[in-house]
Amino acid sequence: MKKGLLIVFSGPSGVGKGTVIEKLMQQKELNLVYSVSMTTRQPRAGEVEGVNYFFVTKEEFQRAVYNDELLEHACFVDNYYGTPKKYVDAMRSEGKNVLLEIETVGAKQVMNKAKYDDGCLSIFLVPPNIEELKNRIRHRNSESEEVVEKRIRKATQELKETFRYQYVVCNDEVEDTVNKIAAIIKKKMDEYNG
Ligand code: 5GP
């Protein structure tokens, strides 16, 4: 059986990645599984251990890095985030398409590693306009003013990294965005599986 795809999905804070992913996951024909990351960030209200993230201490994170358990990792606004390798490999071996929702530094690491892997697909989600994005980051309410400002600065930096991705999709209207991304994944599945 051919391995599943490795789908790198990035976009700045507040662009709406979560909603888009939720809707993509409902499309069974896309055969997607979501890679749950490890993070040292504190859980937000409503976030569930093992569903949204594996919430770990800095020491646990460092141990995972040291033991080479992560496919990639990066620091984002004072916290560490990383992708457990084992799950990605196991799911791809079962033929599932694995979706990684990761920031741009980690994405670059994955793309470098997957340079000769024709099963790698990269998509970057951009907002229709930057002011609206800033408002969305500000009104998320769960973070301090300092973190909000850092996330806004980070978003501006991340928007300069879109050139690394195979596809850049604008999140104008959610249903439309989901349809566009679903079509990109299906096209890749057809090409990859021959
Ligand atoms: P948040 O704190 O808003 O959940 O995530 C902050 C950023 O970290 C987002 O851009 C998100 O996509 C990214 N992120 C989440 N998990 C990972 C991961 O495993 N690796 C990397 N490099 N970034 C991640």
PDB file of C-alpha atoms and ligand atoms in Angstrom:
ATOM      1  CA  MET A   1       0.000   0.000   0.000  1.00  0.00           C
ATOM      2  CA  LYS A   2       1.218   3.486  -0.790  1.00  0.00           C
ATOM      3  CA  LYS A   3       1.920   5.796   2.148  1.00  0.00           C
ATOM      4  CA  GLY A   4      -0.509   8.602   2.937  1.00  0.00           C
ATOM      5  CA  LEU A   5       0.222  12.253   2.211  1.00  0.00           C
ATOM      6  CA  LEU A   6       2.006  14.593   4.578  1.00  0.00           C
ATOM      7  CA  ILE A   7       0.077  17.866   4.491  1.00  0.00           C
ATOM      8  CA  VAL A   8       1.717  20.949   5.973  1.00  0.00           C
ATOM      9  CA  PHE A   9      -0.896  23.578   6.768  1.00  0.00           C
ATOM     10  CA  SER A  10       0.180  26.994   8.041  1.00  0.00           C
ATOM     11  CA  GLY A  11      -1.220  30.479   8.459  1.00  0.00           C
ATOM     12  CA  PRO A  12      -0.940  33.322  10.953  1.00  0.00           C
ATOM     13  CA  SER A  13      -2.741  33.350  14.303  1.00  0.00           C
ATOM     14  CA  GLY A  14      -6.357  34.367  13.892  1.00  0.00           C
ATOM     15  CA  VAL A  15      -6.650  33.458  10.197  1.00  0.00           C
ATOM     16  CA  GLY A  16      -9.176  30.704  10.970  1.00  0.00           C
ATOM     17  CA  LYS A  17      -7.121  27.521  10.516  1.00  0.00           C
ATOM     18  CA  GLY A  18      -9.067  25.711  13.245  1.00  0.00           C
ATOM     19  CA  THR A  19     -12.484  26.156  11.621  1.00  0.00           C
ATOM     20  CA  VAL A  20     -11.175  25.192   8.207  1.00  0.00           C
ATOM     21  CA  ILE A  21      -9.507  22.052   9.594  1.00  0.00           C
ATOM     22  CA  GLU A  22     -12.645  21.032  11.474  1.00  0.00           C
ATOM     23  CA  LYS A  23     -14.631  21.165   8.242  1.00  0.00           C
ATOM     24  CA  LEU A  24     -11.950  19.376   6.222  1.00  0.00           C
ATOM     25  CA  MET A  25     -11.869  16.563   8.786  1.00  0.00           C
ATOM     26  CA  GLN A  26     -15.588  15.986   8.185  1.00  0.00           C
ATOM     27  CA  GLN A  27     -14.929  15.149   4.528  1.00  0.00           C
ATOM     28  CA  LYS A  28     -14.311  11.423   4.855  1.00  0.00           C
ATOM     29  CA  GLU A  29     -13.111  11.001   1.265  1.00  0.00           C
ATOM     30  CA  LEU A  30     -10.062  13.135   2.115  1.00  0.00           C
ATOM     31  CA  ASN A  31      -8.937  10.342   4.438  1.00  0.00           C
ATOM     32  CA  LEU A  32      -7.401  12.833   6.871  1.00  0.00           C
ATOM     33  CA  VAL A  33      -6.049  12.431  10.366  1.00  0.00           C
ATOM     34  CA  TYR A  34      -4.915  15.350  12.493  1.00  0.00           C
ATOM     35  CA  SER A  35      -1.480  15.280  14.045  1.00  0.00           C
ATOM     36  CA  VAL A  36      -1.796  16.395  17.679  1.00  0.00           C
ATOM     37  CA  SER A  37       1.226  18.495  18.617  1.00  0.00           C
ATOM     38  CA  MET A  38       3.151  18.750  21.820  1.00  0.00           C
ATOM     39  CA  THR A  39       3.329  22.203  23.404  1.00  0.00           C
ATOM     40  CA  THR A  40       4.594  23.961  26.505  1.00  0.00           C
ATOM     41  CA  ARG A  41       1.822  26.581  26.211  1.00  0.00           C
ATOM     42  CA  GLN A  42      -0.913  26.643  28.854  1.00  0.00           C
ATOM     43  CA  PRO A  43      -4.249  25.184  27.711  1.00  0.00           C
ATOM     44  CA  ARG A  44      -6.887  27.732  26.690  1.00  0.00           C
ATOM     45  CA  ALA A  45     -10.429  27.396  28.006  1.00  0.00           C
ATOM     46  CA  GLY A  46     -12.069  24.402  26.338  1.00  0.00           C
ATOM     47  CA  GLU A  47      -8.862  22.831  25.071  1.00  0.00           C
ATOM     48  CA  VAL A  48      -8.551  19.130  25.778  1.00  0.00           C
ATOM     49  CA  GLU A  49      -5.364  17.182  26.475  1.00  0.00           C
ATOM     50  CA  GLY A  50      -4.601  14.771  23.639  1.00  0.00           C
ATOM     51  CA  VAL A  51      -7.219  16.367  21.364  1.00  0.00           C
ATOM     52  CA  ASN A  52      -5.974  19.920  20.827  1.00  0.00           C
ATOM     53  CA  TYR A  53      -2.457  19.369  22.133  1.00  0.00           C
ATOM     54  CA  PHE A  54      -0.342  17.258  24.418  1.00  0.00           C
ATOM     55  CA  PHE A  55       0.410  19.848  27.089  1.00  0.00           C
ATOM     56  CA  VAL A  56       3.860  19.262  28.537  1.00  0.00           C
ATOM     57  CA  THR A  57       6.459  20.969  30.696  1.00  0.00           C
ATOM     58  CA  LYS A  58       9.624  22.500  29.245  1.00  0.00           C
ATOM     59  CA  GLU A  59      11.581  19.543  30.619  1.00  0.00           C
ATOM     60  CA  GLU A  60       9.280  17.001  28.959  1.00  0.00           C
ATOM     61  CA  PHE A  61       9.551  18.915  25.700  1.00  0.00           C
ATOM     62  CA  GLN A  62      13.337  19.036  25.892  1.00  0.00           C
ATOM     63  CA  ARG A  63      13.417  15.306  26.566  1.00  0.00           C
ATOM     64  CA  ALA A  64      11.317  14.651  23.444  1.00  0.00           C
ATOM     65  CA  VAL A  65      13.743  16.776  21.388  1.00  0.00           C
ATOM     66  CA  TYR A  66      16.744  15.017  22.914  1.00  0.00           C
ATOM     67  CA  ASN A  67      15.259  11.574  22.226  1.00  0.00           C
ATOM     68  CA  ASP A  68      14.570  12.578  18.607  1.00  0.00           C
ATOM     69  CA  GLU A  69      10.836  11.992  18.999  1.00  0.00           C
ATOM     70  CA  LEU A  70       9.791  15.084  17.051  1.00  0.00           C
ATOM     71  CA  LEU A  71       9.536  15.448  13.283  1.00  0.00           C
ATOM     72  CA  GLU A  72       9.996  19.214  13.733  1.00  0.00           C
ATOM     73  CA  HIS A  73       9.792  21.752  16.496  1.00  0.00           C
ATOM     74  CA  ALA A  74       9.878  25.504  16.976  1.00  0.00           C
ATOM     75  CA  CYS A  75       9.477  28.284  19.469  1.00  0.00           C
ATOM     76  CA  PHE A  76       6.409  30.464  18.905  1.00  0.00           C
ATOM     77  CA  VAL A  77       5.702  33.501  21.117  1.00  0.00           C
ATOM     78  CA  ASP A  78       7.704  32.139  24.080  1.00  0.00           C
ATOM     79  CA  ASN A  79       6.400  28.563  23.926  1.00  0.00           C
ATOM     80  CA  TYR A  80       7.617  25.396  22.245  1.00  0.00           C
ATOM     81  CA  TYR A  81       5.591  23.389  19.779  1.00  0.00           C
ATOM     82  CA  GLY A  82       6.485  20.122  18.064  1.00  0.00           C
ATOM     83  CA  THR A  83       5.113  17.251  16.004  1.00  0.00           C
ATOM     84  CA  PRO A  84       5.460  13.727  17.457  1.00  0.00           C
ATOM     85  CA  LYS A  85       7.088  11.638  14.741  1.00  0.00           C
ATOM     86  CA  LYS A  86       5.655   8.263  15.714  1.00  0.00           C
ATOM     87  CA  TYR A  87       2.006   9.095  15.009  1.00  0.00           C
ATOM     88  CA  VAL A  88       2.797  10.705  11.651  1.00  0.00           C
ATOM     89  CA  ASP A  89       4.812   7.689  10.491  1.00  0.00           C
ATOM     90  CA  ALA A  90       2.264   5.146  11.752  1.00  0.00           C
ATOM     91  CA  MET A  91      -0.694   6.899  10.120  1.00  0.00           C
ATOM     92  CA  ARG A  92       1.075   7.445   6.800  1.00  0.00           C
ATOM     93  CA  SER A  93       2.046   3.769   6.779  1.00  0.00           C
ATOM     94  CA  GLU A  94      -1.642   2.926   7.156  1.00  0.00           C
ATOM     95  CA  GLY A  95      -2.345   5.053   4.080  1.00  0.00           C
ATOM     96  CA  LYS A  96      -3.903   7.974   5.971  1.00  0.00           C
ATOM     97  CA  ASN A  97      -3.239  11.571   4.911  1.00  0.00           C
ATOM     98  CA  VAL A  98      -1.721  13.335   7.908  1.00  0.00           C
ATOM     99  CA  LEU A  99      -2.465  17.015   8.444  1.00  0.00           C
ATOM    100  CA  LEU A 100       0.117  19.077  10.328  1.00  0.00           C
ATOM    101  CA  GLU A 101      -1.117  22.469  11.514  1.00  0.00           C
ATOM    102  CA  ILE A 102       2.222  24.130  12.233  1.00  0.00           C
ATOM    103  CA  GLU A 103       3.932  27.519  12.112  1.00  0.00           C
ATOM    104  CA  THR A 104       6.441  28.504   9.447  1.00  0.00           C
ATOM    105  CA  VAL A 105       9.767  27.588  11.125  1.00  0.00           C
ATOM    106  CA  GLY A 106       8.666  24.001  11.764  1.00  0.00           C
ATOM    107  CA  ALA A 107       7.066  23.863   8.328  1.00  0.00           C
ATOM    108  CA  LYS A 108      10.411  24.741   6.750  1.00  0.00           C
ATOM    109  CA  GLN A 109      12.052  21.855   8.642  1.00  0.00           C
ATOM    110  CA  VAL A 110       9.389  19.415   7.419  1.00  0.00           C
ATOM    111  CA  MET A 111       9.666  20.638   3.835  1.00  0.00           C
ATOM    112  CA  ASN A 112      13.463  20.240   3.915  1.00  0.00           C
ATOM    113  CA  LYS A 113      13.195  16.717   5.279  1.00  0.00           C
ATOM    114  CA  ALA A 114      10.504  15.837   2.749  1.00  0.00           C
ATOM    115  CA  LYS A 115      12.392  17.294  -0.204  1.00  0.00           C
ATOM    116  CA  TYR A 116      12.381  13.955  -2.022  1.00  0.00           C
ATOM    117  CA  ASP A 117       9.030  12.797  -0.677  1.00  0.00           C
ATOM    118  CA  ASP A 118       6.457  13.252  -3.427  1.00  0.00           C
ATOM    119  CA  GLY A 119       3.726  12.754  -0.826  1.00  0.00           C
ATOM    120  CA  CYS A 120       4.328  16.138   0.783  1.00  0.00           C
ATOM    121  CA  LEU A 121       1.816  18.942   0.181  1.00  0.00           C
ATOM    122  CA  SER A 122       2.070  22.443   1.634  1.00  0.00           C
ATOM    123  CA  ILE A 123      -0.709  25.004   1.969  1.00  0.00           C
ATOM    124  CA  PHE A 124      -0.653  28.476   3.533  1.00  0.00           C
ATOM    125  CA  LEU A 125      -3.857  30.222   4.556  1.00  0.00           C
ATOM    126  CA  VAL A 126      -3.847  34.021   4.297  1.00  0.00           C
ATOM    127  CA  PRO A 127      -6.429  36.490   5.617  1.00  0.00           C
ATOM    128  CA  PRO A 128      -8.381  38.733   3.226  1.00  0.00           C
ATOM    129  CA  ASN A 129      -6.908  41.741   5.045  1.00  0.00           C
ATOM    130  CA  ILE A 130      -4.402  42.380   7.802  1.00  0.00           C
ATOM    131  CA  GLU A 131      -6.577  44.749   9.888  1.00  0.00           C
ATOM    132  CA  GLU A 132      -9.280  42.155  10.297  1.00  0.00           C
ATOM    133  CA  LEU A 133      -6.632  39.627  11.314  1.00  0.00           C
ATOM    134  CA  LYS A 134      -5.297  41.972  13.993  1.00  0.00           C
ATOM    135  CA  ASN A 135      -8.814  42.454  15.347  1.00  0.00           C
ATOM    136  CA  ARG A 136      -9.349  38.727  15.504  1.00  0.00           C
ATOM    137  CA  ILE A 137      -6.124  38.186  17.430  1.00  0.00           C
ATOM    138  CA  ARG A 138      -7.069  41.057  19.801  1.00  0.00           C
ATOM    139  CA  HIS A 139     -10.566  39.803  20.459  1.00  0.00           C
ATOM    140  CA  ARG A 140      -9.711  36.213  21.210  1.00  0.00           C
ATOM    141  CA  ASN A 141      -9.701  37.332  24.826  1.00  0.00           C
ATOM    142  CA  SER A 142      -7.687  34.479  26.215  1.00  0.00           C
ATOM    143  CA  GLU A 143      -4.331  36.212  26.111  1.00  0.00           C
ATOM    144  CA  SER A 144      -2.577  39.112  27.762  1.00  0.00           C
ATOM    145  CA  GLU A 145      -1.956  42.346  25.850  1.00  0.00           C
ATOM    146  CA  GLU A 146       1.737  41.451  25.644  1.00  0.00           C
ATOM    147  CA  VAL A 147       1.023  38.073  24.038  1.00  0.00           C
ATOM    148  CA  VAL A 148      -1.514  39.659  21.678  1.00  0.00           C
ATOM    149  CA  GLU A 149       1.079  42.185  20.495  1.00  0.00           C
ATOM    150  CA  LYS A 150       3.677  39.437  19.999  1.00  0.00           C
ATOM    151  CA  ARG A 151       1.197  37.317  18.026  1.00  0.00           C
ATOM    152  CA  ILE A 152       0.381  40.295  15.784  1.00  0.00           C
ATOM    153  CA  ARG A 153       4.081  40.909  15.120  1.00  0.00           C
ATOM    154  CA  LYS A 154       4.573  37.215  14.463  1.00  0.00           C
ATOM    155  CA  ALA A 155       1.617  37.156  12.040  1.00  0.00           C
ATOM    156  CA  THR A 156       3.210  39.943   9.997  1.00  0.00           C
ATOM    157  CA  GLN A 157       6.502  38.006   9.859  1.00  0.00           C
ATOM    158  CA  GLU A 158       4.779  34.762   8.931  1.00  0.00           C
ATOM    159  CA  LEU A 159       2.967  36.372   6.010  1.00  0.00           C
ATOM    160  CA  LYS A 160       6.402  36.884   4.412  1.00  0.00           C
ATOM    161  CA  GLU A 161       6.969  33.108   4.313  1.00  0.00           C
ATOM    162  CA  THR A 162       4.156  32.212   1.931  1.00  0.00           C
ATOM    163  CA  PHE A 163       6.594  31.737  -0.974  1.00  0.00           C
ATOM    164  CA  ARG A 164       7.810  28.467   0.578  1.00  0.00           C
ATOM    165  CA  TYR A 165       4.397  26.835   0.155  1.00  0.00           C
ATOM    166  CA  GLN A 166       2.996  25.068  -2.880  1.00  0.00           C
ATOM    167  CA  TYR A 167      -0.422  26.669  -2.422  1.00  0.00           C
ATOM    168  CA  VAL A 168      -1.580  29.948  -0.878  1.00  0.00           C
ATOM    169  CA  VAL A 169      -5.308  30.131  -0.207  1.00  0.00           C
ATOM    170  CA  CYS A 170      -7.165  33.252   0.931  1.00  0.00           C
ATOM    171  CA  ASN A 171      -9.710  32.661   3.682  1.00  0.00           C
ATOM    172  CA  ASP A 172     -12.389  34.978   2.286  1.00  0.00           C
ATOM    173  CA  GLU A 173     -15.374  32.813   3.044  1.00  0.00           C
ATOM    174  CA  VAL A 174     -15.049  29.598   5.051  1.00  0.00           C
ATOM    175  CA  GLU A 175     -17.109  27.209   2.880  1.00  0.00           C
ATOM    176  CA  ASP A 176     -15.324  28.455  -0.199  1.00  0.00           C
ATOM    177  CA  THR A 177     -11.918  28.067   1.458  1.00  0.00           C
ATOM    178  CA  VAL A 178     -12.728  24.522   2.565  1.00  0.00           C
ATOM    179  CA  ASN A 179     -13.841  23.593  -0.948  1.00  0.00           C
ATOM    180  CA  LYS A 180     -10.663  25.021  -2.460  1.00  0.00           C
ATOM    181  CA  ILE A 181      -8.405  23.149  -0.029  1.00  0.00           C
ATOM    182  CA  ALA A 182     -10.389  19.918  -0.415  1.00  0.00           C
ATOM    183  CA  ALA A 183      -9.928  20.199  -4.190  1.00  0.00           C
ATOM    184  CA  ILE A 184      -6.162  20.737  -3.758  1.00  0.00           C
ATOM    185  CA  ILE A 185      -5.890  17.635  -1.560  1.00  0.00           C
ATOM    186  CA  LYS A 186      -7.973  15.502  -3.945  1.00  0.00           C
ATOM    187  CA  LYS A 187      -5.872  16.578  -6.923  1.00  0.00           C
ATOM    188  CA  LYS A 188      -2.705  15.677  -5.021  1.00  0.00           C
ATOM    189  CA  MET A 189      -4.179  12.299  -4.008  1.00  0.00           C
ATOM    190  CA  ASP A 190      -4.979  11.538  -7.659  1.00  0.00           C
ATOM    191  CA  GLU A 191      -1.504  12.526  -8.868  1.00  0.00           C
ATOM    192  CA  TYR A 192       0.282  10.717  -6.034  1.00  0.00           C
ATOM    193  CA  ASN A 193      -1.672   7.495  -6.315  1.00  0.00           C
ATOM    194  CA  GLY A 194      -1.381   7.526 -10.101  1.00  0.00           C
TER     195      GLY A 194
HETATM  196  P1  5GP B   1      -1.587  28.284  19.208  1.00  0.00           P
HETATM  197  O1  5GP B   1      -0.848  28.662  20.450  1.00  0.00           O
HETATM  198  O2  5GP B   1      -2.393  29.430  18.653  1.00  0.00           O
HETATM  199  O3  5GP B   1      -2.386  27.019  19.369  1.00  0.00           O
HETATM  200  O4  5GP B   1      -0.494  27.937  18.111  1.00  0.00           O
HETATM  201  C1  5GP B   1       0.497  28.870  17.783  1.00  0.00           C
HETATM  202  C2  5GP B   1       1.153  28.487  16.475  1.00  0.00           C
HETATM  203  O5  5GP B   1       1.861  27.260  16.643  1.00  0.00           O
HETATM  204  C3  5GP B   1       0.161  28.262  15.342  1.00  0.00           C
HETATM  205  O6  5GP B   1       0.691  28.872  14.176  1.00  0.00           O
HETATM  206  C4  5GP B   1       0.137  26.762  15.172  1.00  0.00           C
HETATM  207  O7  5GP B   1      -0.127  26.373  13.854  1.00  0.00           O
HETATM  208  C5  5GP B   1       1.562  26.410  15.560  1.00  0.00           C
HETATM  209  N1  5GP B   1       1.756  25.014  15.949  1.00  0.00           N
HETATM  210  C6  5GP B   1       0.874  24.173  16.546  1.00  0.00           C
HETATM  211  N2  5GP B   1       1.435  22.969  16.712  1.00  0.00           N
HETATM  212  C7  5GP B   1       2.692  23.037  16.195  1.00  0.00           C
HETATM  213  C8  5GP B   1       3.767  22.106  16.034  1.00  0.00           C
HETATM  214  O8  5GP B   1       3.700  20.935  16.388  1.00  0.00           O
HETATM  215  N3  5GP B   1       4.885  22.564  15.460  1.00  0.00           N
HETATM  216  C9  5GP B   1       5.035  23.840  15.024  1.00  0.00           C
HETATM  217  N4  5GP B   1       6.190  24.168  14.463  1.00  0.00           N
HETATM  218  N5  5GP B   1       4.054  24.741  15.140  1.00  0.00           N
HETATM  219  C10 5GP B   1       2.892  24.344  15.715  1.00  0.00           C
END
